[in-house]
Coordinates of C-alpha atoms in Angstrom, one line a residue:
X1 CA 27.4 34.8 32.6
X2 CA 26.4 31.7 34.3
X3 CA 26.5 33.2 37.5
X4 CA 24.4 36.2 36.6
X5 CA 21.8 33.4 35.3
X6 CA 21.6 31.7 38.7
X7 CA 21.1 34.9 40.2
X8 CA 18.3 35.9 38.0
X9 CA 16.8 32.6 38.8
X10 CA 17.0 32.7 42.3
X11 CA 15.2 36.0 42.4
X12 CA 13.0 36.1 39.4
X13 CA 9.2 36.3 40.7
X14 CA 7.6 32.9 40.6
X15 CA 3.9 33.3 38.9
X16 CA 1.4 31.3 41.0
X17 CA 0.1 28.0 39.5
X18 CA -3.5 29.6 39.8
X19 CA -2.5 32.6 37.6
X20 CA -0.9 30.3 35.1
X21 CA -4.0 28.3 35.0
X22 CA -6.2 31.3 34.3
X23 CA -4.0 32.6 31.9
X24 CA -4.2 29.2 30.0
X25 CA -8.0 29.2 30.4
X26 CA -8.2 33.0 28.9
X27 CA -6.2 31.8 25.8
X28 CA -8.2 28.6 25.0
X29 CA -11.8 29.1 26.7
X30 CA -12.4 32.7 25.3
X31 CA -12.2 31.5 21.7
X32 CA -14.2 28.3 22.4
X33 CA -16.8 30.1 24.6
X34 CA -17.0 33.6 23.1
X35 CA -18.8 36.2 25.2
X36 CA -19.8 33.6 27.4
X37 CA -16.7 33.1 28.9
X38 CA -16.4 36.1 31.1
X39 CA -19.4 34.8 32.9
X40 CA -18.0 31.3 33.2
X41 CA -14.7 32.7 34.4
X42 CA -16.4 35.1 37.0
X43 CA -18.4 31.8 38.4
X44 CA -14.9 29.7 38.4
X45 CA -13.4 32.4 40.7
X46 CA -16.3 32.5 43.2
X47 CA -17.5 30.1 45.9
X48 CA -18.7 26.6 44.3
X49 CA -22.3 25.8 45.0
X50 CA -22.8 22.4 46.4
X51 CA -25.6 19.5 46.4
X52 CA -26.5 17.4 49.5
X53 CA -26.4 13.7 48.5
X54 CA -28.8 12.2 51.0
X55 CA -27.7 9.1 52.3
X56 CA -30.4 6.3 52.1
X57 CA -28.3 4.0 54.6
X58 CA -28.7 6.7 57.4
X59 CA -31.7 6.3 59.7
X60 CA -32.5 10.1 59.7
X61 CA -36.0 10.1 58.2
X62 CA -36.3 14.1 59.2
X63 CA -33.3 15.3 57.0
X64 CA -35.2 15.8 54.0
X65 CA -38.0 17.7 56.0
X66 CA -35.4 19.7 57.5
X67 CA -33.7 20.4 54.2
X68 CA -36.9 21.6 52.5
X69 CA -37.8 23.9 55.5
X70 CA -34.6 25.6 54.6
X71 CA -36.1 26.0 50.8
X72 CA -33.6 23.2 49.3
X73 CA -35.3 20.8 47.0
X74 CA -34.6 17.4 45.3
X75 CA -33.5 18.2 42.0
X76 CA -33.7 14.7 40.8
X77 CA -37.2 14.2 41.7
X78 CA -38.2 17.5 40.1
X79 CA -36.4 16.3 37.0
X80 CA -38.3 13.0 37.2
X81 CA -41.8 14.8 37.7
X82 CA -40.9 16.9 34.6
X83 CA -40.0 13.9 32.4
X84 CA -43.5 12.0 33.7
X85 CA -45.4 15.4 32.8
X86 CA -43.6 15.8 29.2
X87 CA -44.3 12.2 28.4
X88 CA -48.3 12.6 29.4
X89 CA -48.2 15.9 27.2
X90 CA -46.9 13.7 24.0
X91 CA -49.5 11.1 25.0
X92 CA -52.2 13.6 25.0
X93 CA -50.8 14.8 21.4
X94 CA -50.9 11.2 20.2
X95 CA -54.8 10.8 21.1
X96 CA -55.3 13.8 19.1
X97 CA -54.0 12.4 16.1
X98 CA -50.3 13.2 16.0
X99 CA -47.6 10.7 15.2
X100 CA -46.6 7.7 17.1
X101 CA -42.9 6.2 16.9
X102 CA -41.3 3.1 18.3
X103 CA -38.9 3.1 21.2
X104 CA -36.8 0.2 19.9
X105 CA -36.5 -1.2 23.4
X106 CA -38.3 -4.7 24.5
X107 CA -41.1 -3.7 22.1
X108 CA -42.3 -0.6 23.9
X109 CA -43.7 2.1 22.1
X110 CA -43.2 6.2 22.8
X111 CA -45.9 8.4 21.3
X112 CA -44.5 11.6 20.0
X113 CA -46.1 14.7 18.4
X114 CA -45.8 15.3 14.6
X115 CA -42.7 17.5 14.2
X116 CA -41.2 17.4 17.6
X117 CA -38.5 15.4 19.0
X118 CA -39.0 12.4 21.2
X119 CA -39.9 13.3 25.0
X120 CA -37.1 12.9 27.5
X121 CA -36.6 9.7 29.1
X122 CA -37.8 9.3 32.6
X123 CA -35.0 9.4 35.3
X124 CA -35.5 6.4 37.2
X125 CA -33.2 6.4 40.3
X126 CA -33.1 6.1 44.0
X127 CA -30.8 9.0 44.4
X128 CA -31.7 12.1 46.2
X129 CA -29.8 15.3 46.0
X130 CA -31.0 18.5 47.5
X131 CA -30.1 21.9 46.1
X132 CA -30.8 25.5 46.9
X133 CA -32.7 27.5 44.0
X134 CA -30.8 29.5 41.6
X135 CA -29.1 32.6 42.8
X136 CA -29.3 31.3 46.6
X137 CA -26.1 30.9 48.1
X138 CA -27.0 29.5 51.1
X139 CA -24.3 27.0 52.5
X140 CA -25.4 23.5 53.7
X141 CA -24.5 22.8 57.2
X142 CA -22.3 19.9 58.1
X143 CA -24.1 16.7 58.1
X144 CA -24.6 15.0 61.1
X145 CA -24.4 11.4 62.3
X146 CA -27.5 9.1 63.0
X147 CA -27.6 6.6 65.9
X148 CA -25.4 4.3 64.2
X149 CA -22.8 7.1 63.3
X150 CA -23.6 7.2 59.7
X151 CA -23.7 10.7 58.1
X152 CA -27.0 12.0 56.8
X153 CA -25.7 13.3 53.5
X154 CA -22.6 14.1 51.6
X155 CA -22.0 17.3 50.1
X156 CA -20.7 17.7 46.6
X157 CA -21.0 19.3 43.2
X158 CA -24.3 18.3 42.3
X159 CA -23.6 18.3 38.6
X160 CA -21.1 15.5 39.5
X161 CA -24.3 13.4 39.8
X162 CA -25.3 13.8 36.5
X163 CA -22.7 11.0 35.1
X164 CA -24.0 8.6 37.6
X165 CA -27.4 9.2 36.1
X166 CA -26.6 8.9 32.9
X167 CA -25.1 5.2 33.6
X168 CA -28.7 4.3 34.4
X169 CA -27.4 1.3 36.6
X170 CA -30.2 -1.3 36.6
X171 CA -31.0 -4.0 39.2
X172 CA -28.0 -6.4 39.5
X173 CA -25.6 -4.9 37.0
X174 CA -22.1 -5.2 37.6
X175 CA -20.6 -1.8 38.0
X176 CA -16.8 -0.7 37.7
X177 CA -16.0 3.0 39.1
X178 CA -12.5 2.9 37.4
X179 CA -11.2 6.1 39.1
X180 CA -13.1 6.1 42.1
X181 CA -11.4 8.3 44.6
X182 CA -12.3 10.5 46.7
X183 CA -15.7 8.6 46.6
X184 CA -18.6 11.0 45.9
X185 CA -19.7 9.0 42.5
X186 CA -19.2 5.4 44.4
X187 CA -21.4 6.6 47.1
X188 CA -24.0 7.8 44.4
X189 CA -23.7 4.5 42.6
X190 CA -24.6 2.6 46.0
X191 CA -27.5 5.0 46.5
X192 CA -29.2 3.6 43.6
X193 CA -29.6 0.3 45.4
X194 CA -29.2 -1.3 42.2
X195 CA -25.4 -2.6 42.0
X196 CA -25.4 -6.4 41.8
X197 CA -21.6 -5.7 42.3
X198 CA -19.6 -2.7 42.4
X199 CA -15.8 -2.5 41.8
X200 CA -14.5 0.8 43.0
X201 CA -10.6 1.4 41.7
X202 CA -8.3 4.2 42.0
X203 CA -4.5 4.2 41.3
X204 CA -3.5 6.5 44.0
X205 CA -3.2 4.6 47.4
X206 CA -3.6 8.0 49.5
X207 CA -6.9 8.7 47.5
X208 CA -7.7 5.4 48.1
X209 CA -7.8 5.9 51.8
X210 CA -10.1 8.8 51.4
X211 CA -12.4 6.6 49.5
X212 CA -12.2 4.1 52.5
X213 CA -13.2 6.9 55.0
X214 CA -16.2 8.0 52.9
X215 CA -17.7 4.5 52.7
X216 CA -16.9 4.0 56.6
X217 CA -18.8 7.2 57.3
X218 CA -21.7 6.5 55.1
X219 CA -22.2 2.8 54.4
X220 CA -23.0 0.3 56.8
X221 CA -20.6 -2.6 57.1
X222 CA -22.5 -5.4 55.3
X223 CA -22.9 -3.1 52.3
X224 CA -19.2 -2.0 52.3
X225 CA -17.9 -5.5 52.5
X226 CA -19.8 -6.0 49.1
X227 CA -17.7 -3.3 47.5
X228 CA -14.4 -4.3 46.3
X229 CA -11.9 -1.5 46.5
X230 CA -8.6 -1.9 44.6
X231 CA -5.6 0.4 43.5
X232 CA -4.5 -1.0 40.3
X233 CA -3.5 1.5 37.3
X234 CA -7.0 1.7 35.6
X235 CA -5.2 1.6 32.5
X236 CA -4.4 -2.1 33.0
X237 CA -8.0 -2.9 34.0
X238 CA -9.0 -4.8 30.7
X239 CA -6.1 -7.3 31.4
X240 CA -7.4 -7.7 35.0
X241 CA -11.3 -8.2 34.2
X242 CA -12.0 -7.7 30.6
X243 CA -15.6 -7.7 29.3
X244 CA -16.7 -8.1 32.8
X245 CA -19.2 -5.2 33.7
X246 CA -22.7 -4.2 32.4
X247 CA -21.9 -0.5 33.4
X248 CA -18.5 1.4 33.7
X249 CA -17.8 4.9 35.0
X250 CA -14.6 6.6 33.9
X251 CA -14.3 9.6 35.7
X252 CA -10.8 10.8 34.5
X253 CA -8.0 12.8 36.0
X254 CA -8.3 16.1 34.3
X255 CA -7.3 19.9 34.6
X256 CA -10.1 20.2 37.2
X257 CA -10.6 23.9 36.0
X258 CA -12.3 25.3 39.3
X259 CA -9.4 23.7 41.6
X260 CA -6.8 25.2 39.1
X261 CA -7.6 28.5 39.4
X262 CA -8.5 28.8 43.1
X263 CA -6.2 26.4 44.9
X264 CA -2.4 26.3 44.8
X265 CA -2.0 22.7 46.3
X266 CA -1.7 19.9 43.9
X267 CA -2.4 22.2 41.2
X268 CA -1.6 20.5 37.6
X269 CA -0.8 24.0 36.2
X270 CA 2.4 24.2 38.7
X271 CA 5.4 24.5 36.5
X272 CA 6.9 21.2 37.5
X273 CA 3.7 19.3 36.3
X274 CA 3.8 20.7 33.0
X275 CA 4.6 17.5 31.1
X276 CA 1.9 15.6 33.2
X277 CA -0.6 18.3 32.3
X278 CA 0.3 18.0 28.4
X279 CA 0.1 14.2 28.5
X280 CA -3.6 14.3 30.3
X281 CA -5.4 13.7 26.9
X282 CA -3.2 10.5 26.3
X283 CA -3.9 9.1 29.8
X284 CA -7.5 9.9 29.7
X285 CA -7.9 8.0 26.4
X286 CA -5.9 5.0 27.8
X287 CA -8.7 5.1 30.8
X288 CA -11.4 5.5 28.3
X289 CA -10.4 2.5 26.5
X290 CA -9.8 0.5 29.3
X291 CA -13.6 1.1 30.6
X292 CA -14.6 0.1 27.1
X293 CA -12.7 -3.2 27.2
X294 CA -13.9 -3.8 30.7
X295 CA -17.6 -3.8 29.5
X296 CA -19.5 -6.7 28.2
X297 CA -21.0 -6.5 24.8
X298 CA -24.2 -4.5 25.1
X299 CA -23.0 -2.4 28.0
X300 CA -22.5 1.1 28.7
X301 CA -19.5 3.4 29.5
X302 CA -19.7 7.0 30.9
X303 CA -17.0 9.2 30.5
X304 CA -16.8 12.4 32.4
X305 CA -14.2 15.3 33.5
X306 CA -14.5 18.6 35.4
X307 CA -13.0 20.5 32.6
X308 CA -14.1 22.9 29.6
X309 CA -11.7 21.6 27.4
X310 CA -12.7 19.8 24.3
X311 CA -9.3 18.3 24.0
X312 CA -10.1 16.4 27.4
X313 CA -13.8 16.0 26.5
X314 CA -15.1 15.5 22.9
X315 CA -11.7 14.5 21.2
X316 CA -10.9 11.9 23.7
X317 CA -14.4 10.1 22.8
X318 CA -13.8 10.7 19.1
X319 CA -10.5 9.0 19.2
X320 CA -11.7 6.1 21.6
X321 CA -14.3 5.4 19.4
X322 CA -12.1 5.2 16.4
X323 CA -9.6 3.3 18.1
X324 CA -12.1 0.7 19.7
X325 CA -13.3 0.2 15.9
X326 CA -10.1 0.0 14.1
X327 CA -7.9 -1.8 16.6
X328 CA -10.4 -4.0 18.7
X329 CA -13.2 -4.6 16.2
X330 CA -15.5 -3.1 18.9
X331 CA -18.3 -0.9 17.8
X332 CA -19.4 1.8 20.2
X333 CA -21.6 4.9 19.8
X334 CA -22.2 8.0 21.8
X335 CA -25.9 8.2 23.0
X336 CA -28.0 11.2 22.7
X337 CA -27.8 13.0 26.0
X338 CA -29.9 16.1 25.1
X339 CA -32.6 15.0 27.4
X340 CA -30.6 16.0 30.4
X341 CA -30.6 19.6 29.3
X342 CA -34.2 19.7 29.2
X343 CA -35.1 17.9 32.5
X344 CA -31.8 19.7 34.5
X345 CA -32.0 23.2 32.7
X346 CA -33.7 24.7 36.0
X347 CA -30.7 23.5 38.5
X348 CA -27.6 23.6 35.9
X349 CA -26.7 25.8 33.2
X350 CA -25.6 23.8 30.1
X351 CA -23.5 24.5 26.8
X352 CA -25.3 24.0 23.6
X353 CA -22.2 23.6 21.5
X354 CA -21.0 20.0 22.6
X355 CA -20.7 17.5 19.3
X356 CA -20.8 14.7 21.7
X357 CA -22.1 14.5 25.3
X358 CA -23.1 17.3 27.6
X359 CA -21.4 19.9 29.3
X360 CA -22.3 21.8 32.3
X361 CA -20.9 25.5 32.6
X362 CA -20.5 27.4 35.9
X363 CA -22.7 30.5 36.4
X364 CA -22.8 33.1 39.1
X365 CA -26.7 32.1 39.6
X366 CA -26.2 28.2 39.2
X367 CA -22.2 27.7 40.3
X368 CA -21.9 24.0 39.5
X369 CA -19.5 22.6 37.4
X370 CA -17.8 22.4 34.9
X371 CA -18.9 18.9 34.3
X372 CA -18.7 17.0 31.0
X373 CA -20.1 13.5 30.5
X374 CA -20.8 11.2 27.6
X375 CA -22.2 7.8 27.3
X376 CA -21.1 5.1 25.0
X377 CA -22.8 2.1 24.3
X378 CA -21.1 -0.9 23.2
X379 CA -22.6 -3.2 20.7

């Protein structure tokens, strides 16, 4: 009997990790998303859409014009114009006698037409990222270096910039990117031009090497030297520099849903990684707690994943808020980010079902994501 089992084990067909991932997602996301799952599933199995994060450090002034000639547009600038237009519309409404509500920050006031929600907050950012219109599957050509060897733009999932925008870095902020590799969000944080100090950390030494490569390809030496790159276990960060940062980005390891259904290499659904996958929510919670503890009172933490799973998204947020209060006497609350849906709905498809935070759903006409992000404010 033992020999028979050995023979069976040696000859039994191995189910690819990508298929295991798809079976898992069918079972869990179909009840979650209902009839939308088929559209999301189709998008996950098709080529991902990218954005071109413009590199402000490169001396290539013609890059933006060339991208615009190919019908790409800076979706962040478009959202900023939309926010300004909505704000002006609400001010016109106020002049006609509708209600005025205090904003509650620095004594400023935001006017709001009676019976409506407040206008979206403006997007204040120096970040520029070009995308092609909905339904346009044109690919960006590889970036080219300027005279100093710095590349003109970085290709990434444009939805990955939403957590950085939500962090809303202000001038001279001390910023921590807790799980920084491979480096796209770190590069975006530098594009804000606002970081007083940026700490970029990742537990993986091999991934940290990739982060160094990104920085050397896009960032001049004098700016790179101002970024501290480390390879600590992010769960221990509070013991190293607790209560130090104004803003913390916690872009945690997750099931990376799109990668899991498309790529065999390093797939979290490989059978030998089953235990690791099951422990992901615990790891994510520990990293988020570390991020909260690393934040100064009055600071902000943005948590993000590239998964559709509520177990890795809202449930982690809810548990972290509870633990921060009960075990550390730290009060945090999740901020309302619904204005992101209003401002960026022309570029991304958003879920309307998140209890906390926002979720970008992949769609064939706008094949970005999935990206989940939620902003916590530490009192």
